[in-house]
One Martini backbone bead per residue (centre of mass of N, CA, C, O) as a GRO file, in nm:
protein
  117
    1UNK     BB    1  -6.038   5.973  -5.214
    2UNK     BB    2  -6.059   5.681  -5.384
    3UNK     BB    3  -5.980   5.547  -5.663
    4UNK     BB    4  -6.032   5.257  -5.825
    5UNK     BB    5  -5.736   5.231  -5.931
    6UNK     BB    6  -5.602   5.248  -5.642
    7UNK     BB    7  -5.708   4.976  -5.526
    8UNK     BB    8  -5.537   4.786  -5.751
    9UNK     BB    9  -5.278   4.837  -5.634
   10UNK     BB   10  -4.982   4.744  -5.544
   11UNK     BB   11  -4.823   4.655  -5.245
   12UNK     BB   12  -4.555   4.726  -5.085
   13UNK     BB   13  -4.380   4.640  -4.803
   14UNK     BB   14  -4.311   4.954  -4.734
   15UNK     BB   15  -4.648   5.030  -4.757
   16UNK     BB   16  -4.750   4.897  -4.516
   17UNK     BB   17  -4.954   4.873  -4.276
   18UNK     BB   18  -4.982   4.786  -3.952
   19UNK     BB   19  -5.218   4.585  -3.988
   20UNK     BB   20  -5.082   4.424  -4.214
   21UNK     BB   21  -4.830   4.342  -4.056
   22UNK     BB   22  -4.983   4.196  -3.829
   23UNK     BB   23  -5.128   3.985  -4.006
   24UNK     BB   24  -4.869   3.863  -4.129
   25UNK     BB   25  -4.753   3.781  -3.854
   26UNK     BB   26  -4.986   3.583  -3.781
   27UNK     BB   27  -4.943   3.400  -4.023
   28UNK     BB   28  -4.658   3.318  -3.950
   29UNK     BB   29  -4.730   3.190  -3.679
   30UNK     BB   30  -4.920   2.977  -3.791
   31UNK     BB   31  -4.715   2.832  -3.982
   32UNK     BB   32  -4.506   2.783  -3.713
   33UNK     BB   33  -4.741   2.616  -3.549
   34UNK     BB   34  -5.041   2.515  -3.603
   35UNK     BB   35  -4.986   2.394  -3.888
   36UNK     BB   36  -4.796   2.164  -3.786
   37UNK     BB   37  -5.026   2.015  -3.625
   38UNK     BB   38  -5.263   2.002  -3.849
   39UNK     BB   39  -5.131   2.034  -4.117
   40UNK     BB   40  -5.049   2.068  -4.490
   41UNK     BB   41  -5.346   2.049  -4.595
   42UNK     BB   42  -5.502   2.167  -4.900
   43UNK     BB   43  -5.760   2.242  -5.132
   44UNK     BB   44  -5.567   2.468  -5.224
   45UNK     BB   45  -5.407   2.678  -5.476
   46UNK     BB   46  -5.303   2.834  -5.270
   47UNK     BB   47  -5.293   2.856  -4.966
   48UNK     BB   48  -5.473   3.026  -4.737
   49UNK     BB   49  -5.235   3.183  -4.611
   50UNK     BB   50  -5.107   3.277  -4.878
   51UNK     BB   51  -5.355   3.417  -4.995
   52UNK     BB   52  -5.392   3.625  -4.766
   53UNK     BB   53  -5.117   3.758  -4.790
   54UNK     BB   54  -5.142   3.845  -5.088
   55UNK     BB   55  -5.401   4.015  -5.052
   56UNK     BB   56  -5.282   4.217  -4.849
   57UNK     BB   57  -5.046   4.314  -5.028
   58UNK     BB   58  -5.230   4.405  -5.273
   59UNK     BB   59  -5.509   4.547  -5.103
   60UNK     BB   60  -5.487   4.525  -4.810
   61UNK     BB   61  -5.643   4.475  -4.514
   62UNK     BB   62  -5.944   4.496  -4.583
   63UNK     BB   63  -5.976   4.353  -4.860
   64UNK     BB   64  -5.777   4.115  -4.808
   65UNK     BB   65  -5.923   4.006  -4.558
   66UNK     BB   66  -6.190   3.935  -4.704
   67UNK     BB   67  -6.069   3.742  -4.905
   68UNK     BB   68  -5.948   3.549  -4.694
   69UNK     BB   69  -6.211   3.480  -4.544
   70UNK     BB   70  -6.359   3.354  -4.785
   71UNK     BB   71  -6.151   3.128  -4.827
   72UNK     BB   72  -6.160   2.995  -4.546
   73UNK     BB   73  -6.474   2.933  -4.558
   74UNK     BB   74  -6.440   2.744  -4.821
   75UNK     BB   75  -6.257   2.551  -4.643
   76UNK     BB   76  -6.436   2.265  -4.690
   77UNK     BB   77  -6.597   1.969  -4.757
   78UNK     BB   78  -6.823   2.148  -4.943
   79UNK     BB   79  -6.620   2.276  -5.104
   80UNK     BB   80  -6.399   2.366  -5.305
   81UNK     BB   81  -6.123   2.317  -5.544
   82UNK     BB   82  -5.794   2.424  -5.633
   83UNK     BB   83  -5.704   2.670  -5.847
   84UNK     BB   84  -5.675   2.995  -5.650
   85UNK     BB   85  -5.602   3.292  -5.713
   86UNK     BB   86  -5.548   3.604  -5.678
   87UNK     BB   87  -5.688   3.867  -5.781
   88UNK     BB   88  -5.607   4.144  -5.974
   89UNK     BB   89  -5.897   4.255  -5.911
   90UNK     BB   90  -6.156   4.411  -5.793
   91UNK     BB   91  -6.467   4.434  -5.758
   92UNK     BB   92  -6.692   4.670  -5.867
   93UNK     BB   93  -6.906   4.632  -5.614
   94UNK     BB   94  -6.689   4.711  -5.422
   95UNK     BB   95  -6.656   4.847  -5.084
   96UNK     BB   96  -6.590   4.956  -4.770
   97UNK     BB   97  -6.919   4.941  -4.692
   98UNK     BB   98  -6.907   4.645  -4.872
   99UNK     BB   99  -6.705   4.395  -4.787
  100UNK     BB  100  -6.845   4.122  -4.888
  101UNK     BB  101  -6.779   4.190  -5.203
  102UNK     BB  102  -6.480   4.095  -5.214
  103UNK     BB  103  -6.558   3.813  -5.195
  104UNK     BB  104  -6.539   3.453  -5.262
  105UNK     BB  105  -6.794   3.235  -5.149
  106UNK     BB  106  -6.747   3.056  -5.395
  107UNK     BB  107  -6.631   2.817  -5.656
  108UNK     BB  108  -6.742   2.933  -5.944
  109UNK     BB  109  -6.457   3.069  -6.056
  110UNK     BB  110  -6.352   2.785  -6.103
  111UNK     BB  111  -6.241   2.597  -6.329
  112UNK     BB  112  -6.300   2.270  -6.405
  113UNK     BB  113  -5.991   2.197  -6.486
  114UNK     BB  114  -5.895   2.316  -6.176
  115UNK     BB  115  -6.041   2.103  -6.024
  116UNK     BB  116  -6.065   1.848  -5.740
  117UNK     BB  117  -6.392   1.763  -5.697
   0.00000   0.00000   0.00000
């Protein structure tokens, strides 16, 4: 069983699991194909694909994937915008069997001075 402090350790690229590597590979494919067609405008900095890759590298496939999903779903015309880096630690209330608690589903955590909306 993982201790909470173990969850928040950064993962180096040589310690990534194969699902993490596969997800990062899919992000790379998206950046070099579909993203070029759709345009490179994003409401957030860093971009949603970069944010998801950083989250997977930092927290692993499961937690990082949920963080990335919450960010992608926030990226819509009614969502927030601005500077939104990957959090340094996971929320205390999150655990593997409550994965939706990993994500930041609204833009309320972004300070007003860093928002673009």
